[in-house]
Short mmCIF file of C-alpha atoms and ligand atoms in Angstrom, two decimals:
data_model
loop_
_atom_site.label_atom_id
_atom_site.label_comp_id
_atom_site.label_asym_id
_atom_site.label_seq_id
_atom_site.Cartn_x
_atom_site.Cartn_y
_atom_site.Cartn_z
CA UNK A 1068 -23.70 36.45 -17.52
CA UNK A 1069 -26.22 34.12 -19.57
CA UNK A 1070 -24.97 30.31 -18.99
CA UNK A 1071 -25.29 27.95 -21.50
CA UNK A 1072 -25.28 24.07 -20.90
CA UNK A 1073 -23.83 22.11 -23.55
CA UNK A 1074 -24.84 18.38 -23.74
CA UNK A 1075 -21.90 16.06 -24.82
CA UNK A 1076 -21.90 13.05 -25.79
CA UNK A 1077 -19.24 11.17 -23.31
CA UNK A 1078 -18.59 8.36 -25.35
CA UNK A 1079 -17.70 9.87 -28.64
CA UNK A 1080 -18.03 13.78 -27.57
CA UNK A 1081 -18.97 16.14 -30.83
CA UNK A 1082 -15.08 17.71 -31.48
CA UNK A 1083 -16.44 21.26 -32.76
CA UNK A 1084 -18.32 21.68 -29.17
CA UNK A 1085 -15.29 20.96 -27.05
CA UNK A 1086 -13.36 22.95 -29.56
CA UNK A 1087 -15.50 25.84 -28.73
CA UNK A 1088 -15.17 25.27 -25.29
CA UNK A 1089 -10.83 25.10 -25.30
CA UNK A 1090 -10.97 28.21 -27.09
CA UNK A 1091 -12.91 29.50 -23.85
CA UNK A 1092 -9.98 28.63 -21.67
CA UNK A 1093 -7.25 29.32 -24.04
CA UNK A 1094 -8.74 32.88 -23.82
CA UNK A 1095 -8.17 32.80 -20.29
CA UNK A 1096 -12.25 32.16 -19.42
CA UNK A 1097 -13.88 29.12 -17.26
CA UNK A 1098 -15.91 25.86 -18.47
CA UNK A 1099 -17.24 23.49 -16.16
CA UNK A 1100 -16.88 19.66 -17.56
CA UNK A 1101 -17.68 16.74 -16.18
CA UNK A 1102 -15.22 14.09 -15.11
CA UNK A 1103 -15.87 10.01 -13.47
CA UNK A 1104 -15.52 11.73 -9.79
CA UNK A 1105 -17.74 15.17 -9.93
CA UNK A 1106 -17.84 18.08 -12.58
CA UNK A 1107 -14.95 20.70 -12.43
CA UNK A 1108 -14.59 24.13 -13.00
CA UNK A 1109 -11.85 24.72 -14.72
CA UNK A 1110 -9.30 27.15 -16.23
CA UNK A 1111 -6.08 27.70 -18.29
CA UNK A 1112 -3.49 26.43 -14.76
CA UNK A 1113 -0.57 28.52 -16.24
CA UNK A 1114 -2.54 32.03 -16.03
CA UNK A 1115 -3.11 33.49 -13.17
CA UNK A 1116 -6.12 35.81 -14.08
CA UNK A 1117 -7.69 33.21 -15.14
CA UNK A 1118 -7.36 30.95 -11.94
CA UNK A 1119 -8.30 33.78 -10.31
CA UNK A 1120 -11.65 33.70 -11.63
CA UNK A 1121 -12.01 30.32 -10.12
CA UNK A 1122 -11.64 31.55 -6.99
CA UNK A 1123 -13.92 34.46 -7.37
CA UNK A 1124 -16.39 32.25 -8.69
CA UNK A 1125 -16.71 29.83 -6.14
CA UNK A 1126 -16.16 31.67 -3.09
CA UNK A 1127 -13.10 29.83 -2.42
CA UNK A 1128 -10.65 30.62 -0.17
CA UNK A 1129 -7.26 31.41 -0.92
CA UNK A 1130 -5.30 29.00 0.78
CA UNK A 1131 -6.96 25.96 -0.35
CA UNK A 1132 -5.17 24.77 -3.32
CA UNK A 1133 -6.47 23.46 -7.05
CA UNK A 1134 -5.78 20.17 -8.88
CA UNK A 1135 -4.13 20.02 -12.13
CA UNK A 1136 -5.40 18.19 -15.07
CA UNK A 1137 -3.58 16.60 -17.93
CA UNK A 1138 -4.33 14.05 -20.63
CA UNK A 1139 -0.80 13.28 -21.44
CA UNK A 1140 1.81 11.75 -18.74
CA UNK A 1141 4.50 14.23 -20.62
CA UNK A 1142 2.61 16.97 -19.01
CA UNK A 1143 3.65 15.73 -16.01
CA UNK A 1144 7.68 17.11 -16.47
CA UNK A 1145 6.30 20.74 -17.03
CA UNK A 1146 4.60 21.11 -13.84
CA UNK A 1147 6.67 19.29 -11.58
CA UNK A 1148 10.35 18.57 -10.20
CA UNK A 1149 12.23 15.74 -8.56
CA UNK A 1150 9.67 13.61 -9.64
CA UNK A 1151 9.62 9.85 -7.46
CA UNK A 1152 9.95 6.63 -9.50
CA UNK A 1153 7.05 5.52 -7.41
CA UNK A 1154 5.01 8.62 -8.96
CA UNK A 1155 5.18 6.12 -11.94
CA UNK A 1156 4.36 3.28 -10.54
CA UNK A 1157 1.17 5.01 -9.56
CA UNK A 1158 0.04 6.55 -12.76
CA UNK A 1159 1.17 3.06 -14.84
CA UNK A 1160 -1.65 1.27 -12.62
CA UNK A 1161 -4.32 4.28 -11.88
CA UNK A 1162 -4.23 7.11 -14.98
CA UNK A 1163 -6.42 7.61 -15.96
CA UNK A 1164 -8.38 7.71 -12.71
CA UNK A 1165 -9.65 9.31 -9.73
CA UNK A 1166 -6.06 9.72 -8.29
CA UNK A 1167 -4.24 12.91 -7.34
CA UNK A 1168 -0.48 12.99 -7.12
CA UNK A 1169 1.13 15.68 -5.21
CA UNK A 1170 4.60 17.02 -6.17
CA UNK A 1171 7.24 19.65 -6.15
CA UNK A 1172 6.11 22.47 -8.10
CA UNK A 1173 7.85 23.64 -11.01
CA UNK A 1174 8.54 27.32 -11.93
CA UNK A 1175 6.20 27.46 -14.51
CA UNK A 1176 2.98 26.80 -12.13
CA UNK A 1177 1.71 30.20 -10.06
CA UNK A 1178 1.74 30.19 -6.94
CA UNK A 1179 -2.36 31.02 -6.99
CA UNK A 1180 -2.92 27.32 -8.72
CA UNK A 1181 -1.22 25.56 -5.41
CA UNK A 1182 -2.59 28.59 -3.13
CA UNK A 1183 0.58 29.76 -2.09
CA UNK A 1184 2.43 26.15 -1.88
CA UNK A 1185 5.69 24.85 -3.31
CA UNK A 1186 3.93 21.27 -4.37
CA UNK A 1187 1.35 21.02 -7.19
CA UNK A 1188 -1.32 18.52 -7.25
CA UNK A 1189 -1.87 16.76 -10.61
CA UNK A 1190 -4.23 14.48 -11.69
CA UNK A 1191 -5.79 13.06 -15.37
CA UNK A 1192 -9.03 12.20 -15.32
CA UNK A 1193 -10.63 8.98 -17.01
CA UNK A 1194 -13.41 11.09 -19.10
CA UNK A 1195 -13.41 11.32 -22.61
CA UNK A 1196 -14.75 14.93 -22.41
CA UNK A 1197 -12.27 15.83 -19.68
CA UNK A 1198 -9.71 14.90 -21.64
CA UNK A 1199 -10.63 15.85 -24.91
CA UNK A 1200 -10.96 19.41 -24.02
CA UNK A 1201 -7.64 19.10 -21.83
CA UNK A 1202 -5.33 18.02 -24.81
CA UNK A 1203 -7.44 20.64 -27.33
CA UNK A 1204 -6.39 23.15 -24.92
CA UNK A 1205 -2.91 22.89 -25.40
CA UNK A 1206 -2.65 23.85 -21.34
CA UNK A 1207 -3.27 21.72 -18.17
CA UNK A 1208 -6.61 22.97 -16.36
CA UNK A 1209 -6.78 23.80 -12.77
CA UNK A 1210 -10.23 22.62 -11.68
CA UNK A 1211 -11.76 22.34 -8.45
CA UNK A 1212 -15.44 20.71 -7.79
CA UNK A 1213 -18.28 23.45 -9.53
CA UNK A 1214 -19.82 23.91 -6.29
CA UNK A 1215 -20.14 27.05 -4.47
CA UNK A 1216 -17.52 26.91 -1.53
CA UNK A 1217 -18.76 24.88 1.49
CA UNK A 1218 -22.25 23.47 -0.99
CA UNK A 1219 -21.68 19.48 -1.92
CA UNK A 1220 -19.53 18.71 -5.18
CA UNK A 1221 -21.73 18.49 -8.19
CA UNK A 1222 -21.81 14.64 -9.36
CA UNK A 1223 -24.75 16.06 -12.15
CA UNK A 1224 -24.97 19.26 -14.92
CA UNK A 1225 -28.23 20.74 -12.57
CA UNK A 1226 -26.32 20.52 -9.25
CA UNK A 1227 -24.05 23.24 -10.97
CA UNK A 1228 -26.78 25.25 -12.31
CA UNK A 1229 -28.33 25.63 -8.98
CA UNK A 1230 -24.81 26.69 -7.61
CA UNK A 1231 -23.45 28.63 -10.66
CA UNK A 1232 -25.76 29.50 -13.17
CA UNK A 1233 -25.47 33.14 -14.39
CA UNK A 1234 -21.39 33.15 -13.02
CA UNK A 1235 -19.99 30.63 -15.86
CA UNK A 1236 -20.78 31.29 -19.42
CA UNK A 1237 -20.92 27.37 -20.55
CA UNK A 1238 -21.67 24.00 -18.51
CA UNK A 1239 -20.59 20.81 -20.20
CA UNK A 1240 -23.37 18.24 -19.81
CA UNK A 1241 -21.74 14.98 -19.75
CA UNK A 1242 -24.42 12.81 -18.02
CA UNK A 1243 -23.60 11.71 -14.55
CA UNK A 1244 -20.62 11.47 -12.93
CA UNK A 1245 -19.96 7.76 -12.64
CA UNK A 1246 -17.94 7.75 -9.22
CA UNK A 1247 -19.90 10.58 -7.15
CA UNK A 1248 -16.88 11.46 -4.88
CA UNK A 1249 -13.83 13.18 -5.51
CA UNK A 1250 -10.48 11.77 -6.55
CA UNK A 1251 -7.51 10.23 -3.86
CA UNK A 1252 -5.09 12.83 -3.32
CA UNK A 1253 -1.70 11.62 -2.33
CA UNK A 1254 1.25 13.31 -1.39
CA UNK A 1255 4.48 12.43 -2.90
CA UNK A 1256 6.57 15.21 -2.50
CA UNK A 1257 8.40 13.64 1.10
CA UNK A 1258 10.21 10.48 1.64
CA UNK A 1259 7.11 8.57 2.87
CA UNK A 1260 3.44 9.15 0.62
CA UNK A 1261 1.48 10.28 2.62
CA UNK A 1262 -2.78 10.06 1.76
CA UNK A 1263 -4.04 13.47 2.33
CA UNK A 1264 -8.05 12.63 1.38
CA UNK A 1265 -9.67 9.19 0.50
CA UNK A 1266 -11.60 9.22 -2.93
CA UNK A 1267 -11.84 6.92 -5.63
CA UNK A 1268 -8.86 5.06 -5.37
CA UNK A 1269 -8.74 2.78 -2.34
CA UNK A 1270 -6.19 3.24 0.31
CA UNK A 1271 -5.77 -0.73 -0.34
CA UNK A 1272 -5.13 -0.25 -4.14
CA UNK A 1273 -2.70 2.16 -2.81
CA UNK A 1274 -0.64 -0.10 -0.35
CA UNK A 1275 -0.51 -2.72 -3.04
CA UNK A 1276 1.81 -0.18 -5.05
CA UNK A 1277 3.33 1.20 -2.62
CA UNK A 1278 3.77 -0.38 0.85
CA UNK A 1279 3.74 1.79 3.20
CA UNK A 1280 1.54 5.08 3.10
CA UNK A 1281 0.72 7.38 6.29
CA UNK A 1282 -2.24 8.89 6.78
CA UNK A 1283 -2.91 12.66 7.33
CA UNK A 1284 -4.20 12.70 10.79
CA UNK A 1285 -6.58 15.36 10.08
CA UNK A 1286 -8.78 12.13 8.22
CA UNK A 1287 -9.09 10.47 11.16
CA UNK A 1288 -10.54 13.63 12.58
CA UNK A 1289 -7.30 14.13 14.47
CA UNK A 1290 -6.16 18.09 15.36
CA UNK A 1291 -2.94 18.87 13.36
CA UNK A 1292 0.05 20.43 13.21
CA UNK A 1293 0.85 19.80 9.88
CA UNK A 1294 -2.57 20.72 8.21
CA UNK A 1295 -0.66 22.88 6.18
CA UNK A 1296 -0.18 19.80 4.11
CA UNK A 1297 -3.86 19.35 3.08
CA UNK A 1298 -5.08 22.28 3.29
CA UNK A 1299 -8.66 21.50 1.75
CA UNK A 1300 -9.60 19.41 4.56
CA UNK A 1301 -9.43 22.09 7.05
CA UNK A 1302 -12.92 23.21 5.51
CA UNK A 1303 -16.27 21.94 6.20
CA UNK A 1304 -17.13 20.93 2.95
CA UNK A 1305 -19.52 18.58 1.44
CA UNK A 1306 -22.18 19.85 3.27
CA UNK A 1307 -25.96 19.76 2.43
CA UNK A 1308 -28.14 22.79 4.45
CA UNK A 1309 -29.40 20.07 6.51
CA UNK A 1310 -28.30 19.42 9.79
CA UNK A 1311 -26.51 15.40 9.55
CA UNK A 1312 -26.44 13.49 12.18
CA UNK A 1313 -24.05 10.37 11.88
CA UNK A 1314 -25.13 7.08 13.50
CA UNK A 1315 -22.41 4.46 13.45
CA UNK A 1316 -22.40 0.70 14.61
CA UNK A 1317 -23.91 -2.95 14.62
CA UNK A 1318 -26.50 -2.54 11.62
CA UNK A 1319 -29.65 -3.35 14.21
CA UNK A 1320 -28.64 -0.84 16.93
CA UNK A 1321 -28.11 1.40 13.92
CA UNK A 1322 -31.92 0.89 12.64
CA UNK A 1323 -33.39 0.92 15.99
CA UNK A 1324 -31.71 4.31 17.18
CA UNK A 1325 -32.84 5.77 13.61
CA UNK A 1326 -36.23 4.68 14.19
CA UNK A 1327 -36.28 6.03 17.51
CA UNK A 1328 -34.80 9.52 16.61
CA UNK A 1329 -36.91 9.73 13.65
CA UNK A 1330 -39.93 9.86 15.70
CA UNK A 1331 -38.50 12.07 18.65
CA UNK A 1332 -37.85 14.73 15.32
CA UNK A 1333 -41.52 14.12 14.00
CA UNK A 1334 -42.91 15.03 16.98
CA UNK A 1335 -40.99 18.23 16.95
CA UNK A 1336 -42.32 18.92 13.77
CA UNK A 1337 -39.28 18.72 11.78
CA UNK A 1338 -38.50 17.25 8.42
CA UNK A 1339 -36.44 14.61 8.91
CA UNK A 1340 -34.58 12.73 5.90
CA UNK A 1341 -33.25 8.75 6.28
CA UNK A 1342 -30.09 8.24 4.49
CA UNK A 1343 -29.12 4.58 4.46
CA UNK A 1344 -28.32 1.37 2.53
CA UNK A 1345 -31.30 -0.57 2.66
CA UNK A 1346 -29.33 -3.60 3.02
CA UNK A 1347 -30.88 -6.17 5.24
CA UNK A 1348 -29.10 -6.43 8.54
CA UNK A 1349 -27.45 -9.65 8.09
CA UNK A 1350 -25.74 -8.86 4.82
CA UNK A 1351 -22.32 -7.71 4.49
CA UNK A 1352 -21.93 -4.35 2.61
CA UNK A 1353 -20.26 -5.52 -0.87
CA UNK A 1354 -17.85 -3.18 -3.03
CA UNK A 1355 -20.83 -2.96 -5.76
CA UNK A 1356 -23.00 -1.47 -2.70
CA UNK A 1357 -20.05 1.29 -1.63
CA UNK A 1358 -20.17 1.97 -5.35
CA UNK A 1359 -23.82 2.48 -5.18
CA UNK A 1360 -23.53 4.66 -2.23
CA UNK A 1361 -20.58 7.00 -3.22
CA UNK A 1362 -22.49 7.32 -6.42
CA UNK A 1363 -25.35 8.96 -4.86
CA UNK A 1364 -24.27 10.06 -1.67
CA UNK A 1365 -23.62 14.17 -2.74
CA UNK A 1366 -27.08 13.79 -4.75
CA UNK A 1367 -28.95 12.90 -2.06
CA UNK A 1368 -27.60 15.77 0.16
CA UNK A 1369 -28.61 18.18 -2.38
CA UNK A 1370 -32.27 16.41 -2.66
CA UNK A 1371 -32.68 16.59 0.61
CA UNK A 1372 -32.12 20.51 1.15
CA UNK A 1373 -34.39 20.93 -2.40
CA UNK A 1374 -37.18 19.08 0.12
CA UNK A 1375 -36.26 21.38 2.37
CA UNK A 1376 -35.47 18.32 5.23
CA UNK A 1377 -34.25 19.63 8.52
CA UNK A 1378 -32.38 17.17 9.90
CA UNK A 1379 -30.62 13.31 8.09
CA UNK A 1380 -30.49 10.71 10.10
CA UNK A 1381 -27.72 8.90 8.05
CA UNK A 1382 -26.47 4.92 8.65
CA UNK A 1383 -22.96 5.05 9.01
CA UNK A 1384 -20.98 2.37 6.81
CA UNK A 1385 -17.65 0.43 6.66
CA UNK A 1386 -14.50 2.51 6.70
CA UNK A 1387 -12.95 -0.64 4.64
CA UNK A 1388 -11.99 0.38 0.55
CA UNK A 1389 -14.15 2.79 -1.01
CA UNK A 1390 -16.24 3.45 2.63
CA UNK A 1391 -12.98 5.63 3.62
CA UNK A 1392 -13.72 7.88 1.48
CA UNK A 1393 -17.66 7.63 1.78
CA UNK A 1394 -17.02 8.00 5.63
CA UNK A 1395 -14.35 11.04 5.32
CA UNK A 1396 -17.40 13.05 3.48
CA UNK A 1397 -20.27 11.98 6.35
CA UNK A 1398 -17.53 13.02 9.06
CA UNK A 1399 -16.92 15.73 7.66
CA UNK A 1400 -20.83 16.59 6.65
CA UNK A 1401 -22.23 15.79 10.40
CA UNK A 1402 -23.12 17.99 12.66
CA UNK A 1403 -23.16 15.23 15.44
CA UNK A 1404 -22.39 11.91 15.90
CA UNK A 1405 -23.37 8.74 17.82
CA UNK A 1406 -22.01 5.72 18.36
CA UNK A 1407 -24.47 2.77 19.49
O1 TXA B 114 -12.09 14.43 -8.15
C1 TXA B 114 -11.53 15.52 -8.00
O2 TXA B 114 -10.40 15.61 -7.51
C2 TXA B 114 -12.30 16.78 -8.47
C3 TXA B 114 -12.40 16.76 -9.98
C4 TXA B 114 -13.01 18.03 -10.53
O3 TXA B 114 -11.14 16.51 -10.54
N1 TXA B 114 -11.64 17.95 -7.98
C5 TXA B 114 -11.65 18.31 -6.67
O4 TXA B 114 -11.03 19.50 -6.41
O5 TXA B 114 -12.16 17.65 -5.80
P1 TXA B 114 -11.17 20.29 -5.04
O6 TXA B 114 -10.53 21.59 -5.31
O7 TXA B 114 -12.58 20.31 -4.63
O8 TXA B 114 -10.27 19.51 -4.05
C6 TXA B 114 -8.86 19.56 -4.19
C7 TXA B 114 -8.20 18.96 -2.99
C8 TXA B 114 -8.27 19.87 -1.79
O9 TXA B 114 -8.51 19.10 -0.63
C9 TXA B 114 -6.89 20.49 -1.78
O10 TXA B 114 -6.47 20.91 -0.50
C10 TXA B 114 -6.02 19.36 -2.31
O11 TXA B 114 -6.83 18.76 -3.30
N2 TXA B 114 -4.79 19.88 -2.90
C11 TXA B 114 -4.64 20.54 -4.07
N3 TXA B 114 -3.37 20.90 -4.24
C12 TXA B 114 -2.67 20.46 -3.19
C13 TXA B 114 -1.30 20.53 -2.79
N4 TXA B 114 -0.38 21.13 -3.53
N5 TXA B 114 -0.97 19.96 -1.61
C14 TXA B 114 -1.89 19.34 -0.86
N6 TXA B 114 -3.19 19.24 -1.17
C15 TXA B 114 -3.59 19.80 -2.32
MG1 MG B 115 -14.32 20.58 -3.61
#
């Protein structure tokens, strides 16, 4: 299959190109497009052939469920039940945005979209491309990250050719995405929400809304028997080819034990890779400095296999707001970590 990529304009996208593209899905086909977390792939949510295709595509397995995407709240009543009054409350203050709401299914959503589960996890992104081709679609699109299975999300149009070019007939080039990890996916579909992965949306901006929230254990690297609730997180995604090791603690111990490894690797003649802040050791990491890192953090994994780097030596950072979600993707990423 010959892939095309598409630039769009994301402020004031060209209608006729995502027109073309919504046909593509209404036919039952797949488009990747680019939304403020990473790009999707996506297709028509209601068919099953053509979810299936996502699937086959990526490499993914069964079990691990898709997001939904709307660009109308009325959507919302099709694809789920018994929906919460707090759902509202949540998608008054964060839709569009990088938040995923989990609910009882409806009828009309097959059971390959939620990978065999009775909840269905919606979300509506805040791009205008995203949404454009959503609402020209007439359907909600299932769309998980356009990375092969198990490779980093793509947070650029190139990170998806190197994963998917010649399996997906046209890429949607919206620029970069502007948040660079996926979206908060919380679970609504029990008596207490429960946050199921850490994204965009801070587990703070959460408990403002809400109160209380608990936290699937499985994020704080915790075995589970209720993993059946996430089931994405079971997988060891976000990972570059490169072997990460995770150094956490008081930024000086931090530099020093970098320095020291990074020579200990040199001499072994490996490639070794630093991934860090560069803030100065008495300087307290700032939100506009998470930003900066979640921005760039999947970029830099997939720059560092293209240098063909051995081993990242990467600075651990503050689990506080968006560094929850930052950390969640090293933890999950590392093939060993130290604590100094
Ligand atoms: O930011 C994002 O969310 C991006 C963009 C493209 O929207 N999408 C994304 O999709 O990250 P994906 O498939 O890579 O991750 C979806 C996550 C998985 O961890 C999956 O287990 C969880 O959402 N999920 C989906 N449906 C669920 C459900 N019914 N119950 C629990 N978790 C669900
Ligand atoms: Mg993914």
């Amino acid at each position: 299959m010959q892939t095309r990529i598409i630039k769009v304009n994301s402020k004031n996208p060209n209608l006729s190109q995502i027109k073309q593209a919504a046909k593509t899905i209404r036919s039952g086909g797949l488009i990747v497009f680019p939304t403020e977390t990473v790009y999707g792939i996506g297709a028509n949510a209601l068919d099953s052939k053509a979810v299936k295709k996502i699937f086959d595509t990526k490499g993914r397995p069964a079990d691990n469920p898709l997001i939904v995407h709307i660009s109308d709240v009325a959507d919302l009543g099709i694809l789920a039940d018994n929906i919460p009054k707090i759902a509202f409350d949540l998608i008054g203050k964060f839709w569009p945005g990088p938040l995923t709401i989990v609910l009882k299914k409806s009828r009309i959503v097959p059971k390959i979209t939620t990978g065999g589960l009775d909840t269905v996890a919606i979300r509506m992104p805040k791009n205008k491309i995203a949404l454009e081709l959503i609402s020209h679609c007439g359907t909600p699109i299932a769309a998980p990250s356009a990375n092969v299975a198990g490779r980093p999300s793509p947070t650029r149009a190139q990170h998806v050719i190197d994963d998917l070019s010649g399996k997906v007939g046209i890429i949607l080039d919206g620029g970069p995405a502007r948040i660079g990890i996926e979206s908060t996916v919380i679970d609504l579909s029990t008596k207490t929400p429960m946050l199921l992965r850490p994204g965009g949306i801070t587990l703070e901006q959460l408990q403002k809304v809400l109160g209380k929230i608990a936290i699937h254990p499985i994020i704080h690297g915790r075995k589970t028997k209720t993993i059946h609730r996430s089931p994405g997180m079971k997988y060891r995604h976000y990972s570059p080819m490169a072997k990460i090791i995770l150094i956490e603690g008081p930024k000086l111990k931090v530099s020093k034990k970098i320095s020291q490894l990074l020579q200990l690797y040199k001499r072994q003649g490996l490639r070794v890779g630093i991934l860090g802040t560069n803030i100065k050791s008495d300087m307290t990491i700032t939100q506009k400095n998470q930003e900066q890192i979640a921005a760039n953090l999947f970029r830099s994994f997939r720059e560092f296999d293209a240098k063909k780097i051995d081993i990242i030596l990467a600075q651990g950072t503050s689990r506080k707001g968006l560094g929850m979600g930052i950390m969640n993707r090293l933890d999950k990423a590392a093939y060993r970590k130290i604590n100094v």
